[in-house]
CSV table of C-alpha atoms and ligand atoms in Angstrom, one decimal:
chain,number,residue,atom,x,y,z
A,1,MET,CA,28.5,-34.1,17.4
A,2,ILE,CA,29.8,-33.1,14.2
A,3,LEU,CA,33.3,-34.4,13.0
A,4,ILE,CA,34.7,-32.3,10.4
A,5,LYS,CA,37.4,-33.8,8.1
A,6,ASN,CA,40.5,-32.2,6.2
A,7,VAL,CA,40.0,-28.4,6.5
A,8,ASP,CA,42.3,-26.1,6.2
A,9,LEU,CA,42.2,-24.6,9.4
A,10,TYR,CA,42.9,-20.9,10.9
A,11,SER,CA,42.2,-20.8,14.9
A,12,PRO,CA,42.7,-17.4,13.8
A,13,GLU,CA,46.4,-18.7,13.4
A,14,LYS,CA,47.3,-21.0,10.3
A,15,LYS,CA,47.1,-24.5,11.9
A,16,GLY,CA,47.5,-26.7,8.0
A,17,ILE,CA,45.0,-29.2,7.2
A,18,LYS,CA,42.9,-30.9,10.3
A,19,ASP,CA,40.0,-33.0,11.5
A,20,ILE,CA,37.5,-30.8,13.6
A,21,PHE,CA,35.6,-32.9,16.5
A,22,ILE,CA,32.6,-31.0,18.0
A,23,ALA,CA,30.3,-32.7,21.2
A,24,GLY,CA,27.3,-30.4,22.2
A,25,ASN,CA,28.4,-26.8,22.3
A,26,LYS,CA,32.0,-27.6,22.6
A,27,ILE,CA,35.3,-28.3,20.5
A,28,VAL,CA,36.7,-31.3,21.9
A,29,ASP,CA,39.2,-32.5,19.8
A,30,ILE,CA,41.3,-31.4,17.2
A,31,GLN,CA,43.9,-33.7,15.0
A,32,ASP,CA,45.6,-34.2,11.9
A,33,ASN,CA,42.7,-37.2,11.6
A,34,ILE,CA,40.6,-38.6,13.5
A,35,THR,CA,38.1,-41.9,13.1
A,36,MET,CA,35.6,-42.9,14.3
A,37,ASP,CA,32.5,-44.9,14.1
A,38,LEU,CA,29.8,-43.9,16.4
A,39,GLU,CA,25.9,-43.0,15.2
A,40,ASN,CA,24.8,-39.8,15.3
A,41,VAL,CA,27.9,-38.2,14.0
A,42,LYS,CA,27.5,-35.5,11.2
A,43,LYS,CA,30.5,-35.9,9.1
A,44,ILE,CA,31.6,-32.7,6.8
A,45,GLU,CA,34.0,-33.6,3.9
A,46,GLY,CA,36.2,-30.0,4.4
A,47,ASN,CA,38.6,-30.3,1.4
A,48,ASN,CA,39.0,-27.4,0.4
A,49,LEU,CA,37.5,-25.6,2.4
A,50,ILE,CA,39.0,-23.3,5.4
A,51,ALA,CA,37.7,-23.2,8.9
A,52,THR,CA,37.7,-20.2,10.9
A,53,PRO,CA,36.5,-18.6,14.0
A,54,GLY,CA,32.3,-17.7,14.1
A,55,LEU,CA,32.6,-14.3,13.3
A,56,ILE,CA,32.0,-11.5,16.4
A,57,ASP,CA,30.5,-8.2,15.6
A,58,SER,CA,30.7,-6.3,18.9
A,59,HIS,CA,29.0,-3.3,18.0
A,60,VAL,CA,25.3,-3.8,16.8
A,61,HIS,CA,22.3,-2.2,17.3
A,62,ILE,CA,19.9,-5.6,17.2
A,63,LEU,CA,16.9,-4.1,18.2
A,64,GLY,CA,17.6,-1.4,15.7
A,65,GLY,CA,18.6,2.4,16.2
A,66,GLY,CA,18.5,5.5,14.7
A,67,GLY,CA,15.8,8.0,14.9
A,68,GLU,CA,17.4,11.0,13.6
A,69,GLY,CA,14.8,12.5,11.8
A,70,GLY,CA,12.1,11.7,13.4
A,71,PHE,CA,10.3,8.2,14.7
A,72,HIS,CA,9.6,7.1,10.8
A,73,LYS,CA,12.9,7.2,10.9
A,74,ARG,CA,13.8,4.7,13.4
A,75,THR,CA,15.8,1.4,11.6
A,76,PRO,CA,14.0,-1.9,12.2
A,77,GLY,CA,15.7,-4.9,14.6
A,78,ILE,CA,18.1,-7.4,13.4
A,79,LYS,CA,17.0,-10.5,11.8
A,80,LEU,CA,18.5,-13.8,12.8
A,81,SER,CA,19.7,-14.7,9.1
A,82,ASN,CA,21.0,-11.8,8.0
A,83,VAL,CA,23.6,-12.4,10.9
A,84,LEU,CA,24.4,-16.0,9.9
A,85,LYS,CA,24.8,-14.8,5.8
A,86,ALA,CA,27.5,-12.5,7.5
A,87,GLY,CA,29.2,-15.5,9.2
A,88,VAL,CA,28.5,-13.6,12.4
A,89,THR,CA,27.6,-15.8,15.3
A,90,THR,CA,28.5,-13.4,18.3
A,91,LEU,CA,27.3,-10.7,18.8
A,92,VAL,CA,27.5,-7.3,21.1
A,93,GLY,CA,24.6,-5.3,21.0
A,94,CYS,CA,24.0,-1.7,21.8
A,95,LEU,CA,21.1,0.8,22.0
A,96,GLY,CA,22.5,4.2,20.3
A,97,THR,CA,21.8,7.2,19.6
A,98,ASP,CA,18.3,7.1,21.5
A,99,GLY,CA,17.9,5.9,24.8
A,100,ILE,CA,14.7,7.3,25.9
A,101,ALA,CA,11.9,5.6,23.1
A,102,ARG,CA,14.3,2.6,22.9
A,103,SER,CA,15.4,0.7,26.4
A,104,MET,CA,17.4,-1.2,27.8
A,105,GLU,CA,14.3,-3.8,28.6
A,106,SER,CA,13.9,-4.2,24.7
A,107,LEU,CA,17.4,-5.0,24.6
A,108,VAL,CA,18.0,-7.7,26.8
A,109,ALA,CA,14.6,-9.1,25.4
A,110,LYS,CA,15.9,-9.3,22.0
A,111,ALA,CA,19.5,-10.4,22.9
A,112,LYS,CA,17.3,-13.4,24.4
A,113,SER,CA,15.4,-13.8,21.2
A,114,LEU,CA,18.5,-14.5,19.0
A,115,LYS,CA,20.2,-16.6,21.8
A,116,HIS,CA,16.8,-18.7,21.8
A,117,TYR,CA,18.0,-19.8,17.8
A,118,GLY,CA,21.9,-20.8,19.1
A,119,LEU,CA,23.5,-17.5,18.7
A,120,SER,CA,26.2,-15.9,21.9
A,121,VAL,CA,24.6,-12.4,22.4
A,122,TYR,CA,26.0,-9.5,24.5
A,123,LEU,CA,25.2,-6.5,25.6
A,124,TYR,CA,26.5,-2.9,26.6
A,125,SER,CA,23.8,-1.0,29.0
A,126,GLY,CA,23.9,2.6,28.3
A,127,SER,CA,23.2,4.1,25.2
A,128,TYR,CA,24.7,7.8,23.7
A,129,GLN,CA,23.6,10.2,26.8
A,130,LEU,CA,25.1,10.5,30.2
A,131,PRO,CA,23.8,10.0,32.9
A,132,PRO,CA,23.4,6.7,31.3
A,133,THR,CA,19.9,4.6,30.2
A,134,THR,CA,19.8,1.3,32.3
A,135,LEU,CA,18.0,-1.6,33.0
A,136,THR,CA,18.3,-1.7,37.0
A,137,GLY,CA,18.8,2.0,37.4
A,138,ASP,CA,22.1,1.6,38.1
A,139,ILE,CA,25.1,1.0,35.7
A,140,MET,CA,26.9,-1.4,38.2
A,141,LYS,CA,24.0,-3.4,39.2
A,142,ASP,CA,23.2,-3.9,35.1
A,143,ILE,CA,27.4,-5.1,34.4
A,144,MET,CA,27.3,-7.2,37.7
A,145,PHE,CA,23.8,-8.6,37.7
A,146,ILE,CA,22.7,-9.2,34.0
A,147,ASP,CA,24.4,-12.1,32.6
A,148,GLU,CA,24.4,-10.7,29.0
A,149,ILE,CA,25.8,-6.8,30.1
A,150,ILE,CA,29.8,-6.8,29.6
A,151,GLY,CA,30.2,-3.1,29.5
A,152,ALA,CA,29.1,0.1,29.0
A,153,GLY,CA,28.1,2.2,25.9
A,154,GLU,CA,27.8,3.3,22.7
A,155,VAL,CA,28.7,6.3,25.0
A,156,ALA,CA,28.8,9.6,22.0
A,157,ILE,CA,31.7,12.0,22.5
A,158,SER,CA,32.5,14.7,20.0
A,159,ASP,CA,29.5,14.6,18.4
A,160,HIS,CA,27.0,17.5,18.2
A,161,ARG,CA,23.9,14.5,18.9
A,162,SER,CA,26.4,13.7,22.4
A,163,SER,CA,25.1,15.1,25.7
A,164,GLN,CA,28.3,16.9,26.0
A,165,PRO,CA,29.6,15.1,29.0
A,166,SER,CA,31.7,16.9,31.6
A,167,PHE,CA,35.5,15.4,31.9
A,168,ASN,CA,34.3,14.2,35.8
A,169,GLU,CA,30.8,12.8,34.4
A,170,LEU,CA,32.6,10.5,32.4
A,171,LYS,CA,35.5,9.8,34.6
A,172,LYS,CA,33.1,8.2,37.2
A,173,PHE,CA,31.0,6.5,34.5
A,174,VAL,CA,33.8,4.6,32.9
A,175,SER,CA,35.2,4.4,36.8
A,176,ASN,CA,32.2,2.6,37.8
A,177,VAL,CA,32.2,0.7,34.4
A,178,ARG,CA,35.5,-0.8,35.1
A,179,ARG,CA,34.9,-1.7,39.0
A,180,ALA,CA,31.8,-3.3,37.8
A,181,GLY,CA,33.8,-5.5,35.3
A,182,ILE,CA,36.1,-6.3,38.0
A,183,LEU,CA,34.1,-7.4,40.5
A,184,SER,CA,31.8,-10.0,38.0
A,185,ASP,CA,34.8,-10.7,36.1
A,186,LYS,CA,34.1,-9.3,32.8
A,187,CYS,CA,35.1,-6.8,31.0
A,188,GLY,CA,33.9,-3.3,32.3
A,189,ILE,CA,34.9,-1.8,29.2
A,190,VAL,CA,33.2,0.9,27.5
A,191,ASN,CA,32.7,1.5,24.1
A,192,PHE,CA,32.7,5.1,22.7
A,193,HIS,CA,30.9,6.8,19.8
A,194,LEU,CA,33.6,9.3,18.2
A,195,GLY,CA,31.5,11.9,15.8
A,196,ASP,CA,33.2,14.3,13.5
A,197,SER,CA,34.2,17.1,16.1
A,198,LYS,CA,37.9,18.5,15.9
A,199,LYS,CA,38.1,17.8,19.2
A,200,CYS,CA,38.5,13.7,18.0
A,201,LEU,CA,40.3,11.2,20.7
A,202,LYS,CA,40.7,14.3,23.4
A,203,PRO,CA,38.0,13.8,25.9
A,204,ILE,CA,39.3,9.6,26.5
A,205,ASN,CA,43.3,11.2,26.3
A,206,ASN,CA,42.0,14.0,29.2
A,207,LEU,CA,40.9,10.7,31.2
A,208,VAL,CA,44.0,9.0,30.0
A,209,GLU,CA,46.5,11.5,31.4
A,210,ASN,CA,44.5,12.7,34.2
A,211,THR,CA,43.5,9.5,35.6
A,212,GLU,CA,44.6,5.9,37.2
A,213,ILE,CA,41.9,4.6,34.3
A,214,PRO,CA,43.7,2.2,32.3
A,215,ILE,CA,43.6,2.9,28.4
A,216,THR,CA,42.7,-0.4,27.6
A,217,GLN,CA,39.2,0.5,29.5
A,218,PHE,CA,38.0,2.4,26.4
A,219,LEU,CA,37.1,1.1,23.2
A,220,PRO,CA,36.5,4.4,21.0
A,221,THR,CA,34.3,3.4,17.7
A,222,HIS,CA,34.1,4.4,14.2
A,223,ILE,CA,37.8,5.5,14.1
A,224,ASN,CA,37.9,5.3,10.3
A,225,ARG,CA,35.0,8.3,9.7
A,226,ASN,CA,36.8,11.0,8.9
A,227,PRO,CA,41.1,11.2,8.3
A,228,GLU,CA,41.7,13.5,11.3
A,229,LEU,CA,40.1,10.7,13.7
A,230,PHE,CA,42.1,8.2,12.0
A,231,LYS,CA,45.4,9.6,13.0
A,232,GLU,CA,44.4,10.1,16.9
A,233,GLY,CA,43.3,6.9,16.4
A,234,ILE,CA,46.5,5.8,15.2
A,235,LYS,CA,48.3,7.0,17.8
A,236,PHE,CA,46.1,6.5,20.7
A,237,ALA,CA,46.5,2.2,19.7
A,238,LYS,CA,50.3,3.6,19.4
A,239,LYS,CA,50.0,4.2,23.0
A,240,GLY,CA,48.4,1.1,24.2
A,241,GLY,CA,44.9,1.9,23.3
A,242,TYR,CA,42.0,-0.5,21.2
A,243,ILE,CA,40.5,1.3,18.4
A,244,ASP,CA,37.7,0.0,16.6
A,245,PHE,CA,36.5,0.8,12.6
A,246,THR,CA,33.0,0.4,11.7
A,247,THR,CA,32.6,-1.0,7.9
A,248,SER,CA,28.9,0.3,7.5
A,249,THR,CA,29.5,2.9,5.0
A,250,THR,CA,27.8,4.4,2.4
A,251,LYS,CA,29.4,6.0,-1.0
A,252,LYS,CA,28.5,9.5,0.0
A,253,PHE,CA,30.9,8.8,3.4
A,254,LEU,CA,33.8,7.8,1.4
A,255,GLU,CA,33.8,10.7,-0.8
A,256,LEU,CA,33.9,12.6,2.1
A,257,GLY,CA,37.0,11.2,3.7
A,258,GLU,CA,35.9,8.1,5.6
A,259,VAL,CA,38.8,5.8,5.2
A,260,GLU,CA,37.2,2.0,4.3
A,261,ALA,CA,37.8,-0.3,6.9
A,262,PRO,CA,40.1,-3.0,5.4
A,263,LEU,CA,42.2,0.1,4.1
A,264,ALA,CA,42.1,1.5,8.0
A,265,ILE,CA,43.5,-1.7,9.4
A,266,LYS,CA,46.3,-1.9,6.3
A,267,LYS,CA,47.2,1.5,6.7
A,268,SER,CA,47.5,1.5,10.7
A,269,LEU,CA,49.6,-2.0,10.4
A,270,GLU,CA,52.0,0.0,8.1
A,271,ALA,CA,52.1,2.5,10.7
A,272,GLY,CA,53.2,0.7,13.2
A,273,VAL,CA,50.2,-0.4,15.5
A,274,SER,CA,50.4,-3.8,16.5
A,275,ILE,CA,47.4,-6.0,14.8
A,276,ASN,CA,46.1,-7.0,18.7
A,277,HIS,CA,44.9,-3.7,19.4
A,278,LEU,CA,42.5,-3.5,15.8
A,279,THR,CA,39.1,-4.7,15.2
A,280,MET,CA,36.3,-4.6,13.0
A,281,THR,CA,32.4,-3.8,13.8
A,282,SER,CA,29.5,-3.5,11.5
A,283,ASP,CA,27.5,-1.0,13.2
A,284,GLY,CA,24.8,-2.9,11.7
A,285,GLN,CA,21.0,-1.6,11.7
A,286,GLY,CA,22.4,1.4,12.8
A,287,SER,CA,21.4,4.7,11.3
A,288,LEU,CA,23.7,6.2,8.9
A,289,PRO,CA,22.4,10.0,8.9
A,290,GLU,CA,24.0,12.5,6.8
A,291,PHE,CA,24.4,16.4,8.6
A,292,ASP,CA,25.9,19.2,6.6
A,293,GLU,CA,28.2,21.4,8.2
A,294,ASN,CA,25.5,22.9,10.3
A,295,GLY,CA,24.2,19.9,11.6
A,296,ASN,CA,21.3,19.3,9.4
A,297,LEU,CA,19.8,16.1,8.5
A,298,ILE,CA,20.0,15.4,4.5
A,299,GLY,CA,20.4,12.1,4.1
A,300,MET,CA,19.7,8.2,5.7
A,301,SER,CA,20.5,5.0,5.0
A,302,ILE,CA,20.9,1.6,7.7
A,303,GLY,CA,24.0,-0.5,8.4
A,304,THR,CA,24.0,-3.9,7.8
A,305,SER,CA,26.1,-7.2,9.4
A,306,ILE,CA,27.1,-8.6,5.7
A,307,SER,CA,29.6,-5.5,5.9
A,308,LEU,CA,31.9,-6.8,8.2
A,309,LEU,CA,32.2,-10.2,5.7
A,310,LYS,CA,33.1,-8.1,2.6
A,311,ALA,CA,35.0,-5.8,4.8
A,312,LEU,CA,37.0,-9.1,6.0
A,313,LYS,CA,37.1,-10.3,2.1
A,314,LYS,CA,38.4,-7.0,0.6
A,315,ALA,CA,41.2,-6.8,3.6
A,316,ILE,CA,42.3,-10.3,2.2
A,317,ILE,CA,42.0,-9.9,-1.6
A,318,LYS,CA,42.4,-6.3,-2.0
A,319,TYR,CA,44.3,-5.4,0.5
A,320,ASN,CA,47.0,-8.4,1.1
A,321,ILE,CA,46.2,-8.4,4.6
A,322,SER,CA,47.4,-11.7,5.6
A,323,ILE,CA,44.4,-14.2,6.9
A,324,GLU,CA,45.3,-14.4,10.4
A,325,ASN,CA,45.7,-10.8,10.9
A,326,ALA,CA,42.9,-10.0,8.5
A,327,LEU,CA,40.3,-12.3,10.8
A,328,LYS,CA,42.1,-11.1,14.0
A,329,THR,CA,40.3,-7.9,13.7
A,330,VAL,CA,36.8,-10.0,14.0
A,331,THR,CA,37.5,-13.0,15.9
A,332,LEU,CA,40.1,-13.2,18.0
A,333,ASN,CA,41.0,-9.6,19.1
A,334,PRO,CA,37.2,-8.7,20.1
A,335,ALA,CA,37.5,-12.2,22.4
A,336,ASN,CA,40.3,-10.8,24.2
A,337,ILE,CA,39.2,-7.3,24.3
A,338,LEU,CA,35.5,-7.4,25.5
A,339,SER,CA,37.1,-10.3,28.1
A,340,LEU,CA,34.9,-13.4,26.0
A,341,LYS,CA,36.8,-16.4,27.4
A,342,LYS,CA,35.3,-18.8,25.3
A,343,LYS,CA,35.2,-17.4,22.0
A,344,GLY,CA,37.3,-16.2,18.9
A,345,GLU,CA,39.4,-18.9,18.8
A,346,ILE,CA,39.1,-22.8,17.2
A,347,LYS,CA,40.9,-24.7,20.0
A,348,ILE,CA,39.9,-27.3,22.5
A,349,ASN,CA,37.2,-26.3,24.8
A,350,LYS,CA,36.3,-23.1,23.3
A,351,ASP,CA,32.9,-22.9,22.3
A,352,ALA,CA,32.0,-24.7,18.8
A,353,ASP,CA,31.4,-21.2,16.8
A,354,ILE,CA,32.8,-22.3,12.8
A,355,VAL,CA,32.7,-20.8,9.5
A,356,LEU,CA,33.9,-23.1,6.7
A,357,PHE,CA,34.5,-21.0,3.7
A,358,ASN,CA,34.9,-21.6,0.2
A,359,ARG,CA,38.7,-20.7,-1.1
A,360,ASP,CA,36.6,-17.4,-2.4
A,361,PHE,CA,36.3,-16.7,1.2
A,362,THR,CA,32.0,-17.5,0.2
A,363,ILE,CA,30.4,-19.4,2.9
A,364,LYS,CA,29.7,-23.0,3.2
A,365,TYR,CA,28.8,-23.8,6.6
A,366,VAL,CA,27.9,-21.8,9.8
A,367,ILE,CA,27.9,-23.4,13.4
A,368,SER,CA,26.7,-21.4,16.1
A,369,ASN,CA,27.4,-23.5,19.9
A,370,GLY,CA,27.7,-26.9,18.2
A,371,SER,CA,24.5,-26.2,16.3
A,372,LEU,CA,24.5,-26.6,12.3
A,373,MET,CA,23.0,-22.7,11.1
A,374,ILE,CA,23.9,-22.8,7.0
A,375,LYS,CA,24.4,-25.7,5.3
A,376,ASN,CA,25.8,-25.8,1.8
A,377,SER,CA,25.3,-22.7,1.6
A,378,LYS,CA,21.3,-22.8,3.0
A,379,ILE,CA,20.2,-21.2,5.9
A,380,LEU,CA,18.4,-23.9,8.0
A,381,LYS,CA,17.5,-21.6,11.2
A,382,LYS,CA,15.2,-18.3,10.5
A,383,GLY,CA,13.4,-16.7,13.0
A,384,ILE,CA,9.9,-17.5,13.5
A,385,PHE,CA,8.7,-14.0,12.0
A,386,GLU,CA,11.0,-14.4,8.6
B,1,ZN,ZN1,28.1,4.6,16.8
């Protein structure tokens, strides 16, 4: 049991100074003043601290990713401590470019290893290619019968690395994923990787216009990777779609026209997009390959979890986005979009995933599923081989 006293609560809505009581892995009470004299209650003095929901990073290559340029360029898997340092308590893992040398079996195993330490981990089944890489041999069975798997992705479109899926292939795939989601009370969403092709969101728009599949069944990511795609993304969000911005970047990408994620949030809001349709994800441990105009690989770096926290801070401090709105993009919105019903908010009966920030948005405490993971800015839990 943990009692947090006198903390400035953003649920992500601003609630003012509150006490929060946690028992087991749940938030069980929130009031102006909670007093108790029970033994075994850890007290945390929240004066001058801000409480926010644990961040949700909903596009992470937990197993590592990439491999463009050869096997020695496969990126390594994620470390628990790097997730915690970013204030992240919920991850959605995915495979990525390589659905052959990397498998769903390994991805599920990695998810379970992170869950062992107290994180919440969900997965997308599949990879860049269609037909998809699956665990059971059937994308619908993966979603319906594997607890961690909530949807599919990242399926690549408008990219020279995609499997160039046809309209009919995409139509069948998205409808199967959606149906499996309906049958198992999961989101059944398809997370689409968007590349730099001039086609931008055309493959998704074609599906929205020519099928009965709702626009909310698609979650396109990397929408901030170039100005043209960003423009199309704003149109898509104004039609009712969700769009995701990637926070991991390089100086070179920004020079070439990538819109940095917190700026993309600001510009989207200015263009009239509802905050509820915007998310940010880190693309952590994914490769960040750089290609020339002919598709030749000319450089390589790696995505990081911490970029999500940096983007959140920048949105608030540099771009003057309200704390509530900036927080929504990495807490409540992904929870709503992905139907993670116990996540994304500090409310009674929700999972006890809480970050306590200093006023400058440096992390002081992280609580995940009711367990203290960071205390006084010191990491308490590390992976066994860290
Ligand atoms: Zn991607």
